[in-house]
Amino acid sequence: MAASELYSKFARVWIPDGTEVWRSAELAKDYRPGDTSLLLQLEDGTEFEYKLDSKSNSLPPLRNPDILVGENDLTALSYLHEPAVLHNLKVRFIDSKLIYTYCGIVLVAINPYETLPIYGSDIIHAYSGQNMGDMDPHIFAVAEEAYKQMARDERNQSIIVSGESGAGKTVSAKYAMRYFATVSGSSTEANVEEKVLASSPIMEAIGNAKTTRNDNSSRFGKYIEIGFDKKYRILGANMRTYLLEKSRVVFQASDERNYHIFYQLCASSHLPEFKTLMLGSADDFHYANQGRSPVIDGVNDADELQATRKAFSLLGISETHQMGIFQVLAAILHLGNVVVKEQSSERSTIPVNNAHLREFCELMQVSCQDMAHWLCHRKLKTANEIYTKPLPKLQAVNGRDALAKHIYAKLFGWIVSQVNRALHSSTKQHSFIGVLDIYGFETFEINSFEQFCINYANEKLQQQFNMHVFKLEQEEYLREEIPWTLIDFYDNQPCINLIEAKLGILDLLDEECKMPKGSDDSWAQKLYNTHLKKSGHFEKPRLSNKAFQIQHFADKVEYQCEGFLEKNKDTVNEEQISVLKSSKFNLLVELLQEENAARGSDNVPASSRTKMPRVSQSLREHKKTVGLQFRNSLQLLMETLNATTPHYVRCIKPNDVKSPFTLDPSRAVQQLRACGVLETIRISAAGFPSRWTYQEFFSRYRVLMKQKDVLADRKLTCKNVLEQLIKDPDKYQFGKNKIFFRAGQVAYLEKLRADKLRAACIRIQKTIRCWLARKKYLRMRSAAVTIQRYVRGYQARCLGKFLRRTRAAVIIQKNVRMYVARRRYIRQREAAVLIQRLLRGYMARLEYRRALYENKVIVIQSWVRGWLARLQYRRTLAAVVLLQCCVRRVLARRELKKLKIEARSVEHFKKLNVGMENKIMQLQRKVDEQNKENRELSERLNSLGNSHTVETERLRSQLEKLQGVEEEARVRDNRISSLLEELALVRQELEKTREEKETVEEQAKTYRDTMEQMVAELNEKNSLLKGEKEDLNRLIQDQGLQMNEKMEKAYQEDMQQLKVELDEERSHYQNLLSEHLKLKERYADLKAEQEVAVSGERASSPGRESRDSTYSSESQCTHSSEFTESEVSSYGDEDVMKAGMNLPLLLKLQKRVAEIEQQKQKLQSELDAKEEKLQQGVTKEMEELQRALEAERDFEALKRQELESENKRLKRDLNELRQSLSQSAGVGKVAPGSPAYNVLLEQLSTANEELEVRKEEVLILRSQLVSQDALKFKEAFADADSSDTSRSPTCDLHELNEDGELWMAYEGLKETNRLLERQLQEQGQTHETEMRAVKADLQRLREEKERQQQLPQDVRVHASLQHEISRLTRDNLELMDQIGKQDKMVRKLKKQLKIHMKRIEEYEEGAHSDQISPENAFSESRPTVSIPRKERVFQGMLEYRREDENRLLRTLITDLKPRGVAVGLIPGLPAYILFMCLRHADYANDDQRVRTLLNSSINSIKGVLKRKGDDFETVSFWLANTCRFLHCLKQYSGEEAFTKHNTSRQNEHCLSNFDLAEYRQVLSDLAIQIYQQLIKCTEDILQPMIVSGMLEHESIPGVLGVKPTGLRKRTSSTRDEGSHTLDSILQQLELFHTTLLQHATDPELVCQVVKQQFYIICSTTLNHLLLRKDMCSWSKGLQIRYNVCQLEEWLMDRGLHGSGAREMLEPLIQAAQLLQVKKKTPEDAAAICTMCTALSAAQIVKILNLYTPVNEFEERVSQTFIRSIQECLKDRKESPQLLMDTKVIFPVTFPFNPSTVALDTIQIPGSLNLSFLTRV
């Protein structure tokens, strides 16, 4: 494409600027080839002539279209050059507040100098599992990419974090490690991820310091390898360190500090444990006060030390070692204060009594004299002798500082080794991810050895980076089958060779260090002679002979040679080291004699373990130079990086003043050049930087195609269009899946697209404006017609009004005249009526007096006549009653004679004998009832007596009052006479008053007239007052309504608040329940691992004895585990061994042990109290039992007496019966065989059978022997009766009298009494035995307590707790067993009583049926009739054998397939079957079976859910059945609140023996667990669909436009798994809903599930919207609103609009509206604040910052508008959390839903294979 086409008028370019580096300008006229200058217009409106370079004639770089500005990936820019990169970073950093940006494979991170809420756990979980291009750039995205590639490619990874000091390298590395620790977890119990994170504060304390550029600058490099197992969980870690800045220990520049640990110690010097360190303020120490900046703003050094110590403890470094570390550090501070005095120019000295030297030696535990001597002397060795040479002051001070640096370096290496030891795992790691936090390229005014090493390391890293970028580019080209052309890139191998090759700078430096008289000057001359004019990267400064320049990849750096040799040698006086090695301080000796244990810590000279501190061996220890060590460690690092897949993070420091969100362009460009970002851009720009898939190109540039150009093959379509749009075929290439464009081509296509859209917009505007103008004309015409119509109507109304007024005036005149005439007539009529009223009243009063007199006379006559009539009636009544009594007496005597005759007859005796025994028993029961009633009546009588006395007192007081009233009545009678006299006087006065009345009436007439006038006036005032009253009433009503509204609103708010609190409490409970379940699972896993470990130990040492205690837990049941003394001691030994092996765990448990000790004391006091209570309870029980025994004995004696009296009475009755029979036989001459005789025998046999039945009922109480004797006697009597049938009735009756049945009954009762007495004695003995056992237990507990006190504390605590738990558990179980046995015995007796009552009823019915008439007894025999069996009535119970219980649970729960049950069977059938089995166990009163069935069912359901927890159908099936089982337990519990919905038949099926309220709570917790698992399963299914369906899929074709993307394209790190659409989400929701309905899930529960599903959809969609800049556009808002409408329609179609699910989508709806509303004016800001109530302020601001135009016609949101939004939202009180918590599960409730299905109607299908169940 020709330059004249690109550099046309209005094209925007970048021109160099001295202040801003690059400045934007616009061409004022077209560029023509050959022009020497460009006419530009700057952004401020001024014109500027830009001169072109005459030699190269290069044009200024073009600016990208605004639509491409602010992209996530810099490679997405069409024009790739330095100003485009700088501008894009500036827009993202300053305008959008985004600190991360991709640049190909590099993540550019700009330090915001402000805390941002983008590193929380919610952000970590949001990035977890996402592809790198799917979300906005973030350090978490890079970490996730490394973690995912490690798992997918089985290859180790590395994250290389680089940048200059203050750029944020350490923070970025820390966040990367936090991400790995959060998403992976650890595979052991030691929480390795916490240890990895805990290493950061330690390394920051000992390796970070404040510099002029950064308050927390890392002064060393480190590479941390985080190891993972095969499941990619963290196993451990290892740290390597590089080039510690030791010189900072002894020197700090102005406004800088030493390492943080020194200031932390000084700030905590007041602590008691630090008193021995003799520290004070940091200003008192020379090594800490040189920078004169001991305090960092916002940092509390004392708190930081606490965090450091906590990290030490977590990593297993004991308190002793910690104090040793602090002791060494304090000694270094004191060493810096040791003052060296100059004796002469060649000699110096240190007084032995120097305070700081003495403190240093005391802390180091060395000789003060020796140390003072060797600080000022050194030992020289020649060939023949060794002699001591004094040192001048300067060399002595340097030797002191070298010693301090050496000690600190050794301590640093030792701490690193301890950290590595704590992070080391014995398990072999499967893979690792390395995080390299290393210094970036540095250049200062004075550059020394440290900067040389740093820049050398960056040269190596830059070479590796270039090769990796080049390799990725080549792989991309080959993968797309694009012709590969070699891309020229900067190769810095010559510069690396200059440094590390043979005779290179490092080689010459090491050689010079070996020379006896080597110096910096001689080394500089060697450099000049070797490399000057021979290497293009080496130069000599013009004005210096002690410096050299190296052309690095980033810049040319000048190094000063002074100090190179000294720093490379890193020498220290060996005699000083020898003095320190003689110390008694173990840690110091360990530091100096052992080689650094941290394998990666190569920043200090390596040393080997020595046996004797010899001089020659000491020299060999330090023969390796620092440069050689650094080169070797760097080579090892490069080998490690080359063996891994690298990921690059380049940290940029935006400014030097640490101002938040402020970018200095010159500093940013300098760092971009140094960190390789621009090199990446250059390599990309050299090839085809812009890459589009065919579908993305088609979607974006569809507007440039004609309909005929669109073909079915997208690739062919794109080829045809590009050939028409871009004529030069070299500007693009077609790959297999992508189109590759040269730089600038996408901008050209965007220009064509914008022109096409602009033309279309003009045409649309033209049409719309025409439509608007015509619409305006039609509206004006309609308005004119309307005005005419209204004017004419007004005139007509005025005429009508005039006619109405004229007619009204006539009517008013008529009414006024009528009113006057009517008023005159009414006045006259009222006067006539008044006269008539007075006259008629006088006549009526006369008539009244006469009638009153007559009435009184009649009353007197009636009373007299009535009294005479009553007197006559009473006399007549008395005579009649007397006559009746006489007659009735005669009749009664006659009847008495008849009854006496009948009483002597056989019939009467028969009637008396029938049911005699039954009546005896009934009478006995009645006597007992009467006695009970008598006792109640006596109590009632006593209460009535008390109440009677009270009532008597009350009546007495009332009587006294009545007597007083009577006296008052007498007084009043006396007053009546006086009143009569006064009445006469009053009558006289009345006459006078009547006369005066006439005069008053005349006056009243005149007064009435005046009053009428006043009334009229008052009426007018009244009407006015009424109006005011109505107004006031209306106002009061309005105020009342307002008050009601306020009260209603307050009530609603209170209700809402209470509801929220209830939901919070329910959510808290359910979260605790889920945490409990997680801990339970964790405990099970740990237990399994422990068992595996124990089994392994047993296998390794079979001779060792070990005892394991296994625990089994059941819901709501507690099982005990008993420990013997040996077991307790063995467990204590194991605990001590474990504590010794795992020291951090012991430190963590120390606090817990103290708490357990306190709990032990509490338990001991409670134990003593319980022992006292137990002793008191035992004595009380003994007394009660004794009283019960005495009462039972008295009752038995009384019962025996009553039975004896009953037997005597029965004998007497039998004798009378015999006599009466003999008499009747003599009178009636009854012969054998006669009907009367047969009837008598039948009656006697009936009585005999009834007596036998009663006897059996009595003897059934444990008297089997007596019942057998009675049976033998009955058989003998039957044989005798059959052998002699001709005997007379007299003989039979005699034998009946002599059979001894009554005596046998009496003997049976006595036997029963003896049995009862024996049982009471046995119970007494049992109780005494139990008492002895209790006393023995108490004695055993006391002995156990004394024995425990002799054990060690930790073992005693553990053993006492175990014994206390086991004892309490054992007692609890024994009590529960006793209660169960007693309940079982009571229910058994009740059951026997029911059986006896049923037998009695059957006997009574049989006896009633046997009583037939004599005619029926001898009737002819009837033919045999078949009796059909009635259909059995089922009770809704299922019976099973105990051995079939496991089979039942396996068939009904474990092996059951939900799909088979849901089709064609009753919903909830398993729940019904389990409940019917439970009902039978309850009916059988088998508490053990009930408990076992419930616990086994719950455990089986949990097992099924554990195996198939990811199957929605299974989880929903068991959720529905668990809820149904819970509802059945409530419905048939017998509680009125639940049974009121039942039918009468269902109420008969209620549980009768057990209260299962506690198990209802257990089932409710199980249902909550299943519900949470269902939601998790739902979330796992919906999660992959939501983002693709709700955000990415184009539901409305043609609305969205795909923007250009860079190298980090979406789904770049994983294969395409198929995109989901909104329809797939709706289909999945429909499947969920259908499954829930098939399983008959409660409607309320279905609503809660749908509500939770919609919350998941909303939260996931909104979170991705907040983390994806490419999704925040107007068209995307339209797409989201359409998708939400589809979801709302789905809710309406399913009748779920009232479930609260729609409210869950409110944040997403408001976010979509926010993307579409106008965002310019303050009014728009206020409207947004009012509209977006469901979004937080952080979310609103984030969306506005991320808003990105997709087309040229959209505008970005200005920072002014965003600040106005923040101002409006500043008063909101809400959580600062940015993302919605997708893991939130709303509290679930299970409303009671009774079933209409009767249990007895349920049929068990044969397909379930439950034939072993029997219906009852």
Short mmCIF file of C-alpha atoms in Angstrom, two decimals, residues 42-212:
data_model
loop_
_atom_site.label_atom_id
_atom_site.label_comp_id
_atom_site.label_asym_id
_atom_site.label_seq_id
_atom_site.Cartn_x
_atom_site.Cartn_y
_atom_site.Cartn_z
CA LEU A 42 -0.87 19.20 17.31
CA GLU A 43 -3.57 18.26 19.79
CA ASP A 44 -3.64 21.79 21.23
CA GLY A 45 -4.52 23.15 17.78
CA THR A 46 -1.15 24.63 16.85
CA GLU A 47 0.37 23.81 13.49
CA PHE A 48 3.86 22.40 13.25
CA GLU A 49 6.15 21.63 10.32
CA TYR A 50 7.94 18.34 10.80
CA LYS A 51 11.20 18.00 8.89
CA LEU A 52 11.87 14.59 7.35
CA ASP A 53 15.29 12.97 7.43
CA SER A 54 16.89 13.69 4.08
CA LYS A 55 19.02 10.55 4.18
CA SER A 56 16.49 7.90 5.16
CA ASN A 57 13.42 9.94 4.24
CA SER A 58 11.59 7.93 6.93
CA LEU A 59 8.09 9.02 7.82
CA PRO A 60 6.87 9.32 11.42
CA PRO A 61 5.05 6.25 12.78
CA LEU A 62 1.31 6.16 12.23
CA ARG A 63 -1.12 6.09 15.13
CA ASN A 64 -3.52 3.19 15.57
CA PRO A 65 -7.27 3.78 15.28
CA ASP A 66 -8.95 4.62 18.57
CA ILE A 67 -10.84 1.35 18.46
CA LEU A 68 -7.54 -0.53 18.82
CA VAL A 69 -6.27 1.62 21.69
CA GLY A 70 -6.42 0.09 25.16
CA GLU A 71 -6.20 -3.52 23.98
CA ASN A 72 -5.32 -6.30 26.40
CA ASP A 73 -2.51 -7.49 24.14
CA LEU A 74 -0.06 -5.09 22.54
CA THR A 75 0.36 -7.44 19.59
CA ALA A 76 -3.28 -6.76 18.69
CA LEU A 77 -2.25 -3.27 17.58
CA SER A 78 -2.07 -2.85 13.87
CA TYR A 79 0.95 -0.54 14.00
CA LEU A 80 3.57 -2.10 16.24
CA HIS A 81 6.17 0.41 17.34
CA GLU A 82 7.39 2.13 20.47
CA PRO A 83 4.90 5.06 20.59
CA ALA A 84 1.95 2.72 20.04
CA VAL A 85 3.09 0.51 22.89
CA LEU A 86 3.69 3.46 25.20
CA HIS A 87 0.33 5.05 24.39
CA ASN A 88 -1.58 1.79 24.85
CA LEU A 89 0.02 1.23 28.25
CA LYS A 90 -0.68 4.83 29.23
CA VAL A 91 -4.38 4.58 28.31
CA ARG A 92 -4.81 1.34 30.19
CA PHE A 93 -2.83 2.46 33.23
CA ILE A 94 -4.09 6.02 33.68
CA ASP A 95 -7.56 6.00 32.12
CA SER A 96 -8.73 2.44 32.78
CA LYS A 97 -6.72 1.85 35.99
CA LEU A 98 -5.43 -1.45 34.55
CA ILE A 99 -1.91 -2.37 35.58
CA TYR A 100 -1.52 -5.57 33.56
CA THR A 101 -1.11 -5.84 29.79
CA TYR A 102 -0.02 -8.68 27.53
CA CYS A 103 2.74 -8.19 25.03
CA GLY A 104 2.77 -11.48 23.19
CA ILE A 105 4.09 -14.02 25.66
CA VAL A 106 5.09 -11.31 28.16
CA LEU A 107 2.90 -9.90 30.92
CA VAL A 108 3.72 -6.24 31.49
CA ALA A 109 2.94 -5.20 35.10
CA ILE A 110 3.06 -1.53 36.06
CA ASN A 111 3.42 -0.72 39.76
CA PRO A 112 0.32 1.32 40.75
CA TYR A 113 1.78 2.45 44.11
CA GLU A 114 -1.68 1.84 45.51
CA THR A 115 -3.43 -1.12 47.05
CA LEU A 116 -5.91 -2.60 44.55
CA PRO A 117 -8.73 -5.05 45.38
CA ILE A 118 -7.75 -7.46 42.60
CA TYR A 119 -5.83 -10.10 44.54
CA GLY A 120 -8.49 -11.60 46.80
CA SER A 121 -9.51 -15.21 46.94
CA ASP A 122 -12.56 -14.44 44.80
CA ILE A 123 -10.28 -13.21 41.99
CA ILE A 124 -8.12 -16.32 42.37
CA HIS A 125 -11.12 -18.61 42.03
CA ALA A 126 -12.36 -16.57 39.07
CA TYR A 127 -9.09 -17.10 37.17
CA SER A 128 -8.77 -20.73 38.24
CA GLY A 129 -9.48 -23.07 35.35
CA GLN A 130 -9.74 -20.25 32.79
CA ASN A 131 -7.74 -19.98 29.61
CA MET A 132 -5.16 -17.26 29.48
CA GLY A 133 -6.87 -15.25 26.75
CA ASP A 134 -10.35 -15.55 28.22
CA MET A 135 -9.83 -13.06 31.05
CA ASP A 136 -8.18 -9.68 31.36
CA PRO A 137 -4.39 -9.75 31.84
CA HIS A 138 -3.38 -10.63 35.37
CA ILE A 139 -0.53 -12.28 37.22
CA PHE A 140 -3.05 -14.97 38.18
CA ALA A 141 -3.65 -15.68 34.49
CA VAL A 142 0.06 -16.33 33.97
CA ALA A 143 0.16 -18.52 37.07
CA GLU A 144 -2.91 -20.46 35.88
CA GLU A 145 -1.33 -20.92 32.45
CA ALA A 146 1.83 -22.31 34.00
CA TYR A 147 -0.15 -24.60 36.30
CA LYS A 148 -2.34 -25.83 33.45
CA GLN A 149 0.56 -26.46 31.07
CA MET A 150 2.39 -28.36 33.80
CA ALA A 151 -0.62 -30.65 34.19
CA ARG A 152 -1.35 -30.93 30.47
CA ASP A 153 2.11 -31.18 28.92
CA GLU A 154 3.83 -32.97 31.83
CA ARG A 155 6.61 -30.38 31.64
CA ASN A 156 8.13 -28.22 34.31
CA GLN A 157 7.36 -24.50 34.18
CA SER A 158 9.10 -21.29 35.14
CA ILE A 159 7.78 -17.79 35.75
CA ILE A 160 10.51 -15.20 35.24
CA VAL A 161 9.73 -11.94 37.03
CA SER A 162 12.14 -9.14 36.27
CA GLY A 163 12.33 -5.40 36.53
CA GLU A 164 14.25 -2.69 38.25
CA SER A 165 14.04 -1.90 41.93
CA GLY A 166 10.61 -0.60 42.88
CA ALA A 167 8.83 -2.10 39.90
CA GLY A 168 7.00 -4.71 41.99
CA LYS A 169 8.91 -7.91 41.25
CA THR A 170 8.67 -9.30 44.77
CA VAL A 171 4.96 -8.59 45.03
CA SER A 172 4.29 -10.22 41.67
CA ALA A 173 6.26 -13.32 42.65
CA LYS A 174 4.46 -13.42 45.98
CA TYR A 175 1.04 -13.28 44.30
CA ALA A 176 2.06 -16.04 41.89
CA MET A 177 3.04 -18.29 44.80
CA ARG A 178 -0.18 -17.41 46.62
CA TYR A 179 -2.12 -18.47 43.56
CA PHE A 180 -0.41 -21.87 43.46
CA ALA A 181 -0.96 -22.33 47.18
CA THR A 182 -4.65 -21.50 46.86
CA VAL A 183 -5.64 -23.50 43.79
CA SER A 184 -3.53 -26.59 44.40
CA GLY A 185 -3.56 -27.16 48.14
CA SER A 186 -1.17 -29.59 49.77
CA SER A 187 -1.03 -33.35 49.70
CA THR A 188 0.10 -33.68 53.31
CA GLU A 189 -1.14 -32.62 56.70
CA ALA A 190 1.62 -30.07 57.21
CA ASN A 191 -0.01 -27.35 55.07
CA VAL A 192 2.99 -26.84 52.83
CA GLU A 193 1.25 -24.03 50.97
CA GLU A 194 1.17 -22.02 54.20
CA LYS A 195 4.86 -22.66 54.70
CA VAL A 196 5.66 -21.55 51.17
CA LEU A 197 3.80 -18.31 51.79
CA ALA A 198 5.40 -17.99 55.22
CA SER A 199 8.85 -17.93 53.65
CA SER A 200 8.09 -14.53 52.09
CA PRO A 201 8.08 -12.42 55.31
CA ILE A 202 11.29 -14.11 56.43
CA MET A 203 13.13 -13.44 53.17
CA GLU A 204 11.80 -9.90 53.06
CA ALA A 205 13.04 -9.25 56.59
CA ILE A 206 16.58 -10.48 55.98
CA GLY A 207 16.94 -9.67 52.26
CA ASN A 208 14.85 -6.55 51.59
CA ALA A 209 15.64 -2.95 52.40
CA LYS A 210 14.46 0.56 51.72
CA THR A 211 16.13 2.30 48.79
CA THR A 212 15.55 5.61 47.11
#
